[in-house]
mmCIF file of C-alpha atoms and ligand atoms in Angstrom:
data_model
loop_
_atom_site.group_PDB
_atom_site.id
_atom_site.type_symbol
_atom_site.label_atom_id
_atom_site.label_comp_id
_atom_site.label_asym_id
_atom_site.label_seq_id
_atom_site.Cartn_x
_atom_site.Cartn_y
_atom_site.Cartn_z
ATOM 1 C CA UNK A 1 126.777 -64.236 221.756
ATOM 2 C CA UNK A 2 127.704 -60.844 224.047
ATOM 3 C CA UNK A 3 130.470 -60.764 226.370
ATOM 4 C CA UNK A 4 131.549 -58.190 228.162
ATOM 5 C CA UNK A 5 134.351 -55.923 227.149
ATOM 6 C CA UNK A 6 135.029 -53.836 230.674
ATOM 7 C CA UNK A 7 135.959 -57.324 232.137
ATOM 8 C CA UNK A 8 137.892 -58.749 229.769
ATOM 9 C CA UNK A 9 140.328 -55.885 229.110
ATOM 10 C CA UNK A 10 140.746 -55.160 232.648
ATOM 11 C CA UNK A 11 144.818 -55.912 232.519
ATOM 12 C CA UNK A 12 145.041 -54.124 229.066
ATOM 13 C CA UNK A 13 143.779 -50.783 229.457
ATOM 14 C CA UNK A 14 143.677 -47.802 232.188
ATOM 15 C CA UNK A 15 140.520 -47.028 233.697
ATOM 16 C CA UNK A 16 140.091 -43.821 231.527
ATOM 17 C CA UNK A 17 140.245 -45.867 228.333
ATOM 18 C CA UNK A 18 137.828 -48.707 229.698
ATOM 19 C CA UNK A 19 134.974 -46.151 230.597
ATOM 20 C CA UNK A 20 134.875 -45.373 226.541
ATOM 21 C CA UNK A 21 134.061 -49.186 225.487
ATOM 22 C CA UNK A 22 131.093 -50.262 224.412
ATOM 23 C CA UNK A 23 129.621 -53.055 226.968
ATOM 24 C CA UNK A 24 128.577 -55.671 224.277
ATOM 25 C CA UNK A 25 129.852 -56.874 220.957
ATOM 26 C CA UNK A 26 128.160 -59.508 218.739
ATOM 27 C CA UNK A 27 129.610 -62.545 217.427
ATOM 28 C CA UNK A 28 128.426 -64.025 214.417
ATOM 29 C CA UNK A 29 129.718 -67.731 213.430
ATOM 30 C CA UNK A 30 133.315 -67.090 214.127
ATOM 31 C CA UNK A 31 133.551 -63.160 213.548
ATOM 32 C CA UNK A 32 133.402 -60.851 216.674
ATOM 33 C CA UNK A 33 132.134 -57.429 215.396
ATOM 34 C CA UNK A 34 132.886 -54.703 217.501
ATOM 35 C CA UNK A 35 132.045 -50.851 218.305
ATOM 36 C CA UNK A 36 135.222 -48.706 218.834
ATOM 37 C CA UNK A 37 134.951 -44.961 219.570
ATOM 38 C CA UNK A 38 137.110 -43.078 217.286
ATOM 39 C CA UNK A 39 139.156 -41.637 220.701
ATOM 40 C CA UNK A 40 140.228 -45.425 221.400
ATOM 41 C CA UNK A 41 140.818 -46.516 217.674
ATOM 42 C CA UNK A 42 144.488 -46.752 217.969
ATOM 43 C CA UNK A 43 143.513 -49.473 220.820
ATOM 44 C CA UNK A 44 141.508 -51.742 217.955
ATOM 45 C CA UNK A 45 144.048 -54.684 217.442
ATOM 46 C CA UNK A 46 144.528 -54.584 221.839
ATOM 47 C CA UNK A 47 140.498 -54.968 221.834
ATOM 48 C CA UNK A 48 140.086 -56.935 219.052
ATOM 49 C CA UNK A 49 143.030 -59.440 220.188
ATOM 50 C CA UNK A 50 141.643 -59.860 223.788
ATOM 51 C CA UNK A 51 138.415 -61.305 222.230
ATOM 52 C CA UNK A 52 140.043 -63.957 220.352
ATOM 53 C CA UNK A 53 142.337 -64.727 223.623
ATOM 54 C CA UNK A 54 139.406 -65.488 225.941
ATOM 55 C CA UNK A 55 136.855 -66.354 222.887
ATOM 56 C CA UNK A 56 139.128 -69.419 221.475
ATOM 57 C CA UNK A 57 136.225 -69.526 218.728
ATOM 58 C CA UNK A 58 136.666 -66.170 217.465
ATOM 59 C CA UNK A 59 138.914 -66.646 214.543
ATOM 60 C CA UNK A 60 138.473 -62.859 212.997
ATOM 61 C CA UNK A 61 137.365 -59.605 214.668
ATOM 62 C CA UNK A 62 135.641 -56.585 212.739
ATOM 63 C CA UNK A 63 135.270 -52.759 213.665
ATOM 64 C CA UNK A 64 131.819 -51.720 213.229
ATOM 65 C CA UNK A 65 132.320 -48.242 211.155
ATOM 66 C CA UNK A 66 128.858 -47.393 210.214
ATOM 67 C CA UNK A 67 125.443 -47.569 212.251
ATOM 68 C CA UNK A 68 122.974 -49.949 210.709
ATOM 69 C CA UNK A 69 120.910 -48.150 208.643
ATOM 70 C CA UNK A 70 119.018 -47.282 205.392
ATOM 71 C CA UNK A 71 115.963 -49.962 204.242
ATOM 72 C CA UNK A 72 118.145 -52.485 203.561
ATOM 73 C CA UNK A 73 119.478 -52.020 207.729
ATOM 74 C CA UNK A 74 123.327 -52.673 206.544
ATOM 75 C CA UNK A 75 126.445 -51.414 208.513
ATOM 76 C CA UNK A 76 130.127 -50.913 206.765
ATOM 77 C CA UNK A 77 132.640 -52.871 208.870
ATOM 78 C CA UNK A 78 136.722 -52.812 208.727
ATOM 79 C CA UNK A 79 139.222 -55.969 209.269
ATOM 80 C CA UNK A 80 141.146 -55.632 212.345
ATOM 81 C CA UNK A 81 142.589 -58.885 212.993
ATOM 82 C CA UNK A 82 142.473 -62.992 212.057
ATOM 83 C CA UNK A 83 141.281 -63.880 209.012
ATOM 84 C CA UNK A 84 140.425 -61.790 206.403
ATOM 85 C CA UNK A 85 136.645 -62.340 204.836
ATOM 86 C CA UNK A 86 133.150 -61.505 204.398
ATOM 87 C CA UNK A 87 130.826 -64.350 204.856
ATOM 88 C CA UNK A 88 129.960 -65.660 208.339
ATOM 89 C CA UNK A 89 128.520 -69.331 209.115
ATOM 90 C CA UNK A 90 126.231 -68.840 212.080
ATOM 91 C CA UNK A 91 124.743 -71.930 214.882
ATOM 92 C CA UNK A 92 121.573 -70.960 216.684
ATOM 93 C CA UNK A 93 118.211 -72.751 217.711
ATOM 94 C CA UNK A 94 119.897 -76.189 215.727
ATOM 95 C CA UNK A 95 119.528 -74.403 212.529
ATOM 96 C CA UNK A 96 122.898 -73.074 209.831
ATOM 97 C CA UNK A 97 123.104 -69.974 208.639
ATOM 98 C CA UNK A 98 125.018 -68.246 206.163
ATOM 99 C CA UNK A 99 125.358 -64.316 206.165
ATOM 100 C CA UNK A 100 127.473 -61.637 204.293
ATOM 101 C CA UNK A 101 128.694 -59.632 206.496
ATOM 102 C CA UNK A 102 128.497 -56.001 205.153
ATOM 103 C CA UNK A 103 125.501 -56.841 202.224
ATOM 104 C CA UNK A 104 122.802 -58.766 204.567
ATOM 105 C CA UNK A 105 121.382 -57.572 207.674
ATOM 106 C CA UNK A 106 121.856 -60.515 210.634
ATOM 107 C CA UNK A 107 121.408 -60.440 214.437
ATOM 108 C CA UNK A 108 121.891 -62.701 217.096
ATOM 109 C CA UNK A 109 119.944 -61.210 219.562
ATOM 110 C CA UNK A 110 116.956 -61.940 218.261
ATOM 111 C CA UNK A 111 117.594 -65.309 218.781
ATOM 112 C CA UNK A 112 115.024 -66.222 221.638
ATOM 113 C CA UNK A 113 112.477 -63.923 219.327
ATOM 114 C CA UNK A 114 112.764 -66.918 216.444
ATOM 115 C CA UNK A 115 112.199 -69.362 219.244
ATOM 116 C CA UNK A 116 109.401 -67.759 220.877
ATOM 117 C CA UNK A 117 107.293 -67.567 217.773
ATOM 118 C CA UNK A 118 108.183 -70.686 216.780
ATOM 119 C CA UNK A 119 106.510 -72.123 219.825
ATOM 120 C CA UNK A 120 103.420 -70.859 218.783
ATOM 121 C CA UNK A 121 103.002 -72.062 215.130
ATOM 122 C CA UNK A 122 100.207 -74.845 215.033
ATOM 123 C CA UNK A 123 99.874 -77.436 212.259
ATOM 124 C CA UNK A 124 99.757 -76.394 209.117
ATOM 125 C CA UNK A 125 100.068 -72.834 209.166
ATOM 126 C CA UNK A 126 101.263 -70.255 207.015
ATOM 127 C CA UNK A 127 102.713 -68.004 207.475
ATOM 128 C CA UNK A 128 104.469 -64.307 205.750
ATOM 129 C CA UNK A 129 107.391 -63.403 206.719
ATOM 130 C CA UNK A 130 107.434 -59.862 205.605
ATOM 131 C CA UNK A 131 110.982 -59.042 206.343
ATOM 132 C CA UNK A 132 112.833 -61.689 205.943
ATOM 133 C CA UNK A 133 116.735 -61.359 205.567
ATOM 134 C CA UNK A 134 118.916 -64.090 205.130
ATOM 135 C CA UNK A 135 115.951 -66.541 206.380
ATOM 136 C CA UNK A 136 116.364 -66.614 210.075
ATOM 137 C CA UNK A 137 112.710 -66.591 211.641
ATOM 138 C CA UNK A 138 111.612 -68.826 208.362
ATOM 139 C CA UNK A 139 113.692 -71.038 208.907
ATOM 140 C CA UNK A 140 113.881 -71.620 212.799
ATOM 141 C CA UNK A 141 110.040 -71.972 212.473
ATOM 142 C CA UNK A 142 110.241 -74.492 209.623
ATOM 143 C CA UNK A 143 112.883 -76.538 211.854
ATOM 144 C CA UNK A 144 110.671 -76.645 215.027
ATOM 145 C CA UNK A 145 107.117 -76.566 213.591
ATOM 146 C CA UNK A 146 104.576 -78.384 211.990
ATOM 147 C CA UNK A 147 103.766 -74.787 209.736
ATOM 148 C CA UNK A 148 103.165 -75.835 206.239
ATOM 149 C CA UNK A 149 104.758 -72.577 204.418
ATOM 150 C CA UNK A 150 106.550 -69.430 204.786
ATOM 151 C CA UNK A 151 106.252 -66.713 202.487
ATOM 152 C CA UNK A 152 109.933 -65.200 203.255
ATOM 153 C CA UNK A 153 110.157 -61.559 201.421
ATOM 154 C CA UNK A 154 112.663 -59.487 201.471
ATOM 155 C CA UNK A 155 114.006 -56.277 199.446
ATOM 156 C CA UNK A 156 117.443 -56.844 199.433
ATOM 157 C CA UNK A 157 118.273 -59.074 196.144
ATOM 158 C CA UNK A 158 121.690 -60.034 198.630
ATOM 159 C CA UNK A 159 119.721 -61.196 201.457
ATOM 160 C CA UNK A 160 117.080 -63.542 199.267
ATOM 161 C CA UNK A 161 120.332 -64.952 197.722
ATOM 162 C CA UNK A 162 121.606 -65.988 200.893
ATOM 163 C CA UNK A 163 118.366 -67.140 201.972
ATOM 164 C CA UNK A 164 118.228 -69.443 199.448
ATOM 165 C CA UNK A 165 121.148 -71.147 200.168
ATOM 166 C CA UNK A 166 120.127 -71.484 203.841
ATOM 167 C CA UNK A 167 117.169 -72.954 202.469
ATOM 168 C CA UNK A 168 119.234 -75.767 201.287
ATOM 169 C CA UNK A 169 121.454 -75.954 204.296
ATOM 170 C CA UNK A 170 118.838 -76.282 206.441
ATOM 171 C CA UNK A 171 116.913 -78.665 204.499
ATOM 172 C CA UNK A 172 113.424 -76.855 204.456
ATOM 173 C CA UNK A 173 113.120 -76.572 200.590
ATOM 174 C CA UNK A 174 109.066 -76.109 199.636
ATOM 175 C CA UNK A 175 108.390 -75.025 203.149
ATOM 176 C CA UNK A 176 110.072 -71.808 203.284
ATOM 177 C CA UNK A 177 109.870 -69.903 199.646
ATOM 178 C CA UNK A 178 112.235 -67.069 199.389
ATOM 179 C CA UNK A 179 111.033 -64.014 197.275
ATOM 180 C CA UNK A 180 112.780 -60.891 196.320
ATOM 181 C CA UNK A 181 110.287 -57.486 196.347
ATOM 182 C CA UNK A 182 108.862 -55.128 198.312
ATOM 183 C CA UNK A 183 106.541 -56.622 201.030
ATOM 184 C CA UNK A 184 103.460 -54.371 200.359
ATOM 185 C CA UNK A 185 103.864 -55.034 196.365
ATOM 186 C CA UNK A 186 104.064 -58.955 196.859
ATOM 187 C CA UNK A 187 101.182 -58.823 199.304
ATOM 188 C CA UNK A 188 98.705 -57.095 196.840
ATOM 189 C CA UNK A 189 100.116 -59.075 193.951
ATOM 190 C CA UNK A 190 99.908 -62.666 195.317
ATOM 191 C CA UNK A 191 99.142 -62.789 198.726
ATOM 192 C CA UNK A 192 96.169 -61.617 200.239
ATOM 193 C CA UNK A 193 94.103 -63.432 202.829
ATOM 194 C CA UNK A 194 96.415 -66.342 202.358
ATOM 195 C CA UNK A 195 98.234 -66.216 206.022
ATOM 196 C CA UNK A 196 97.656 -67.719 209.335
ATOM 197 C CA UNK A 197 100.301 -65.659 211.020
ATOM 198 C CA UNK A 198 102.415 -62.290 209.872
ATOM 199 C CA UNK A 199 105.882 -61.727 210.789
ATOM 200 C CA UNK A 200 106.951 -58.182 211.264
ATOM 201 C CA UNK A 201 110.416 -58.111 212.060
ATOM 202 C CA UNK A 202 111.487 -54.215 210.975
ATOM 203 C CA UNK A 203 110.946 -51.840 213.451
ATOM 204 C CA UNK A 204 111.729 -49.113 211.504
ATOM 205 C CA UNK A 205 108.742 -49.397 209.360
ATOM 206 C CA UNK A 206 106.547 -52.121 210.583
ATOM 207 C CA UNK A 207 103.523 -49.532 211.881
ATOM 208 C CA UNK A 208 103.792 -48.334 208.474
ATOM 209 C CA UNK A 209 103.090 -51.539 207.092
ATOM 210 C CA UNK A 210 100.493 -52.641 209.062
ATOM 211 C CA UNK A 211 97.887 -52.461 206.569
ATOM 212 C CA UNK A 212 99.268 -54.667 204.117
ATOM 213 C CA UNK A 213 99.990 -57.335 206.982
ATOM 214 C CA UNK A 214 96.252 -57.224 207.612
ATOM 215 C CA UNK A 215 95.280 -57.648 204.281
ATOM 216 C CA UNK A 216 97.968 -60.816 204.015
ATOM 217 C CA UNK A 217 96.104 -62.100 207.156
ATOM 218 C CA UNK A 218 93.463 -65.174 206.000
ATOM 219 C CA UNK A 219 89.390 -63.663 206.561
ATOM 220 C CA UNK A 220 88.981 -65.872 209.096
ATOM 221 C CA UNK A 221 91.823 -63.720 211.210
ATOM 222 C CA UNK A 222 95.554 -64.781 212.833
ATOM 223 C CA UNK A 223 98.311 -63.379 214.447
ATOM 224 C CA UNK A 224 100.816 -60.702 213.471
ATOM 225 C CA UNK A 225 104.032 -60.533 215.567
ATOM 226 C CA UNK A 226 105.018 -56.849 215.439
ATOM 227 C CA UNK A 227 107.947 -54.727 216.115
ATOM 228 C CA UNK A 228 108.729 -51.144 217.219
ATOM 229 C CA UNK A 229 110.765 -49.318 218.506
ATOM 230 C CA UNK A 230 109.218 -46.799 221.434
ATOM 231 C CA UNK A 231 110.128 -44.073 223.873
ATOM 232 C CA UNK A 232 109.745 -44.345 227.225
ATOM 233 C CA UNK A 233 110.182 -42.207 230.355
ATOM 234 C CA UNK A 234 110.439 -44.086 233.752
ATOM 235 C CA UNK A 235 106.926 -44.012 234.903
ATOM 236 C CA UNK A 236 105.788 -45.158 231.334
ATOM 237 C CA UNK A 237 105.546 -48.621 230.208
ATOM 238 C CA UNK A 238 107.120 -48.988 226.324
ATOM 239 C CA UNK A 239 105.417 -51.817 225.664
ATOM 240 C CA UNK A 240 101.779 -50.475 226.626
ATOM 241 C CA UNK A 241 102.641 -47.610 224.454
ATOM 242 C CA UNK A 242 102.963 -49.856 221.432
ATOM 243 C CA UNK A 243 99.914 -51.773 222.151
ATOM 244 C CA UNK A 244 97.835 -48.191 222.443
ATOM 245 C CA UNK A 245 99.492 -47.152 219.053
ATOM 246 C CA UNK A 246 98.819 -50.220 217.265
ATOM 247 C CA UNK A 247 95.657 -50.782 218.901
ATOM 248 C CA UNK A 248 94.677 -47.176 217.653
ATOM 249 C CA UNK A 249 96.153 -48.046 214.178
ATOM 250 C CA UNK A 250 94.132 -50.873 213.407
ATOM 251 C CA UNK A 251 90.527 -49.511 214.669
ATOM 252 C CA UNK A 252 91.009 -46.791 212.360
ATOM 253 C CA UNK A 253 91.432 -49.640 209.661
ATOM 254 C CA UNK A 254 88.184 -51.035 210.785
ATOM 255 C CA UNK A 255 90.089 -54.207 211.890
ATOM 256 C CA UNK A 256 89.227 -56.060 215.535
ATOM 257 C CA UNK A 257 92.405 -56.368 217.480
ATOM 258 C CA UNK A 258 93.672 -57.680 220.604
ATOM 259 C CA UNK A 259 97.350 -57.900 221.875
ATOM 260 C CA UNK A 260 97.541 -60.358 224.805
ATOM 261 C CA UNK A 261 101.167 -60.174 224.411
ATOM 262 C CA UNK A 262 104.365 -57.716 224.526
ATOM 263 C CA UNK A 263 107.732 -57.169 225.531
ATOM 264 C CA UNK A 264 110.675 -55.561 226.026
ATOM 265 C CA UNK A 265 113.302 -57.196 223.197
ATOM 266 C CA UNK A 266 115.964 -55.501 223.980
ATOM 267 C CA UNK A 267 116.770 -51.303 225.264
ATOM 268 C CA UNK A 268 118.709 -49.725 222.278
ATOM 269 C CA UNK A 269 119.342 -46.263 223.818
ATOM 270 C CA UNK A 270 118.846 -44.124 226.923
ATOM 271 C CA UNK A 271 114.159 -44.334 227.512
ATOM 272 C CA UNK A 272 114.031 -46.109 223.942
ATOM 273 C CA UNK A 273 112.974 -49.760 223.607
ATOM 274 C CA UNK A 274 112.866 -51.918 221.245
ATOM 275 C CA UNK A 275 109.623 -53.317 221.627
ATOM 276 C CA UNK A 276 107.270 -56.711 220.172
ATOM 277 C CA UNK A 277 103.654 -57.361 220.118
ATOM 278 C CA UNK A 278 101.927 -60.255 219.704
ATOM 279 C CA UNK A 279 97.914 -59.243 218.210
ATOM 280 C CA UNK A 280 95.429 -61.174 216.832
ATOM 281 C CA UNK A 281 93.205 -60.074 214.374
ATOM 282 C CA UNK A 282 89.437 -61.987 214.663
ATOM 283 C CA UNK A 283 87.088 -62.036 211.718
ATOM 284 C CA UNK A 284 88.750 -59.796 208.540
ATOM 285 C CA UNK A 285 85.657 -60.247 206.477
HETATM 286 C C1 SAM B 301 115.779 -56.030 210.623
HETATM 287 S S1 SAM B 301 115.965 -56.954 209.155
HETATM 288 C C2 SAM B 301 115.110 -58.439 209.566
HETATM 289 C C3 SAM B 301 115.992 -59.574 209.501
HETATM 290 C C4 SAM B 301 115.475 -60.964 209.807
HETATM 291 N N1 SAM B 301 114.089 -61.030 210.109
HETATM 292 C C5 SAM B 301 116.351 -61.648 210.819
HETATM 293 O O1 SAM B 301 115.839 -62.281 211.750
HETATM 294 O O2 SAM B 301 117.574 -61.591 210.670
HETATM 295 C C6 SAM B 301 114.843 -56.173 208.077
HETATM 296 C C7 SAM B 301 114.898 -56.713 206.655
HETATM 297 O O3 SAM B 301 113.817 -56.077 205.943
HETATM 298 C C8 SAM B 301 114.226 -55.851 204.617
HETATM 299 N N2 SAM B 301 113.325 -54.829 204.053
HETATM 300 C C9 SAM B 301 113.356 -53.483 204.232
HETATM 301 N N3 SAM B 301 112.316 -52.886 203.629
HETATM 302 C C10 SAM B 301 111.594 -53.893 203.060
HETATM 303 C C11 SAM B 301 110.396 -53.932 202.304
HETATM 304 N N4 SAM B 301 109.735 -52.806 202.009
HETATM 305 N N5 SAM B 301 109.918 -55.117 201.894
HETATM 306 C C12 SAM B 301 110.592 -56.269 202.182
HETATM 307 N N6 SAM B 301 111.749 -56.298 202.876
HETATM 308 C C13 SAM B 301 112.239 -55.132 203.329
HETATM 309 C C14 SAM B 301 115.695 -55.481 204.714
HETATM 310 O O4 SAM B 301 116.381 -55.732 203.510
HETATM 311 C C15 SAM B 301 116.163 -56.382 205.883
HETATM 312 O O5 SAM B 301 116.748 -57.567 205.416
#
């Protein structure tokens, strides 16, 4: 959930101050995690206690103080007000989730992503989850499909802990199987042409990766959902850039691809997208 800053602190702070907020701020379960620029930081508790008077829900607000980043995409965040801890307990798409804070990576933006996929899983399918987190695409898809199992890897020993607990929560034990590695590794160790459908949910290195999902990919062919993050000037479209690159990428792999689908996910800076192809592979053999 986003609201908007600007708006909400209109009566608290002059104009001058106001222009230096960021416009959106995530909520997670009952923790509001903000952005502060270091010129307004002596305005945190102001900020942070204007969320939790018009978001009645809010019951403890954070100060993002790190960017996400590194492989394991984790930010450092610092208490500003309510209650003092590090584990959130997060509602979307009728599914629980359970997330620490600073040692898991966890957005709720990419909430109509989990539910757009989902749509598309047919019966029985499985699927690989290459990047999995705490569980949140495995485990929206096992709620609202018919898919028979998802492979849910993920590097960070934290996350696959907390996966497997939302396992549980959610009640999707033997249909989403957490596992702790590196995605390429577990791929070439145990599962190769096993998978109906690929998950590709880290930008950062997905194109990278690409390979492996292919070989994960059943002979017969599927679908990988892929993300990126692109560059785009105004007369240039971000997402037909990603389909040219990955198009590119996976002739020069000897692979048959088509991507009937993209979009636009969300813009995470001034031209740059963050960007998600659907492709589907046809005959691997
Ligand atoms: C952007 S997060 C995806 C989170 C998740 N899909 C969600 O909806 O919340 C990327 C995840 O990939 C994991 N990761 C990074 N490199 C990896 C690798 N080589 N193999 C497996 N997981 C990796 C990180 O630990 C992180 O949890």
């Amino acid at each position: 959930m986003r609201g908007n800053l600007k708006a909400i602190l209109a009566d608290r702070l002059s104009l001058e101050e106001r222009e230096l907020l960021y416009r959106s701020y995530d909520v997670i379960g009952d923790t509001a995690i903000i952005r502060i620029p270091d010129a307004l930081k002596h305005r945190s508790k102001v900020i942070a206690e204007a969320i939790m008077q018009t978001q009645r829900h809010v019951k403890t607000v954070l100060r993002q103080v790190t960017p996400v980043s590194g492989d394991l995409r984790l930010r450092k965040v610092e208490w500003i007000v309510g209650d003092k801890k590090a584990e959130a307990l997060h509602k979307e798409n009728g599914c629980l989730f359970k997330i620490a804070l600073e040692r898991c990576y966890f957005s709720p933006r990419l909430s109509h992503e989990r539910m757009r996929i989902s749509e598309q899983v047919k019966l029985g399918e499985v699927i690989v989850n290459m990047f999995s987190g705490v569980g949140c695409y495995s485990i929206v898809i096992a709620k609202h499909s018919t898919v028979e199992k998802v492979y849910s890897i993920d590097i960070n020993p934290a996350a696959v802990r907390y996966m497997q607990e939302n396992v549980k929560l959610n009640k999707v034990e033997g249909r989403v199987i957490p596992i702790e590695g590196d995605a390429k590794n577990i791929i070439q160790e145990s599962l190769l042409n096993v998978a109906d459908r690929i998950l590709m949910p880290l930008p950062e290195r997905a194109y990278e990766y690409l390979g492996f999902a292919a070989q994960a990919l059943k002979q017969t062919g599927g679908w990988i959902h892929y993300y990126d993050f692109e560059y785009a000037r105004k007369d240039e479209s971000p997402v037909e850039k990603v389909r040219a690159k990955v198009g590119e990428r996976l002739q020069n792999l000897g692979v048959y691809s088509e991507i009937p689908f993209g979009r636009i996910v969300r813009t995470t800076g001034p031209n740059w997208y963050q960007v998600a192809v659907d492709i589907q592979l046809t005959n691997l053999l």
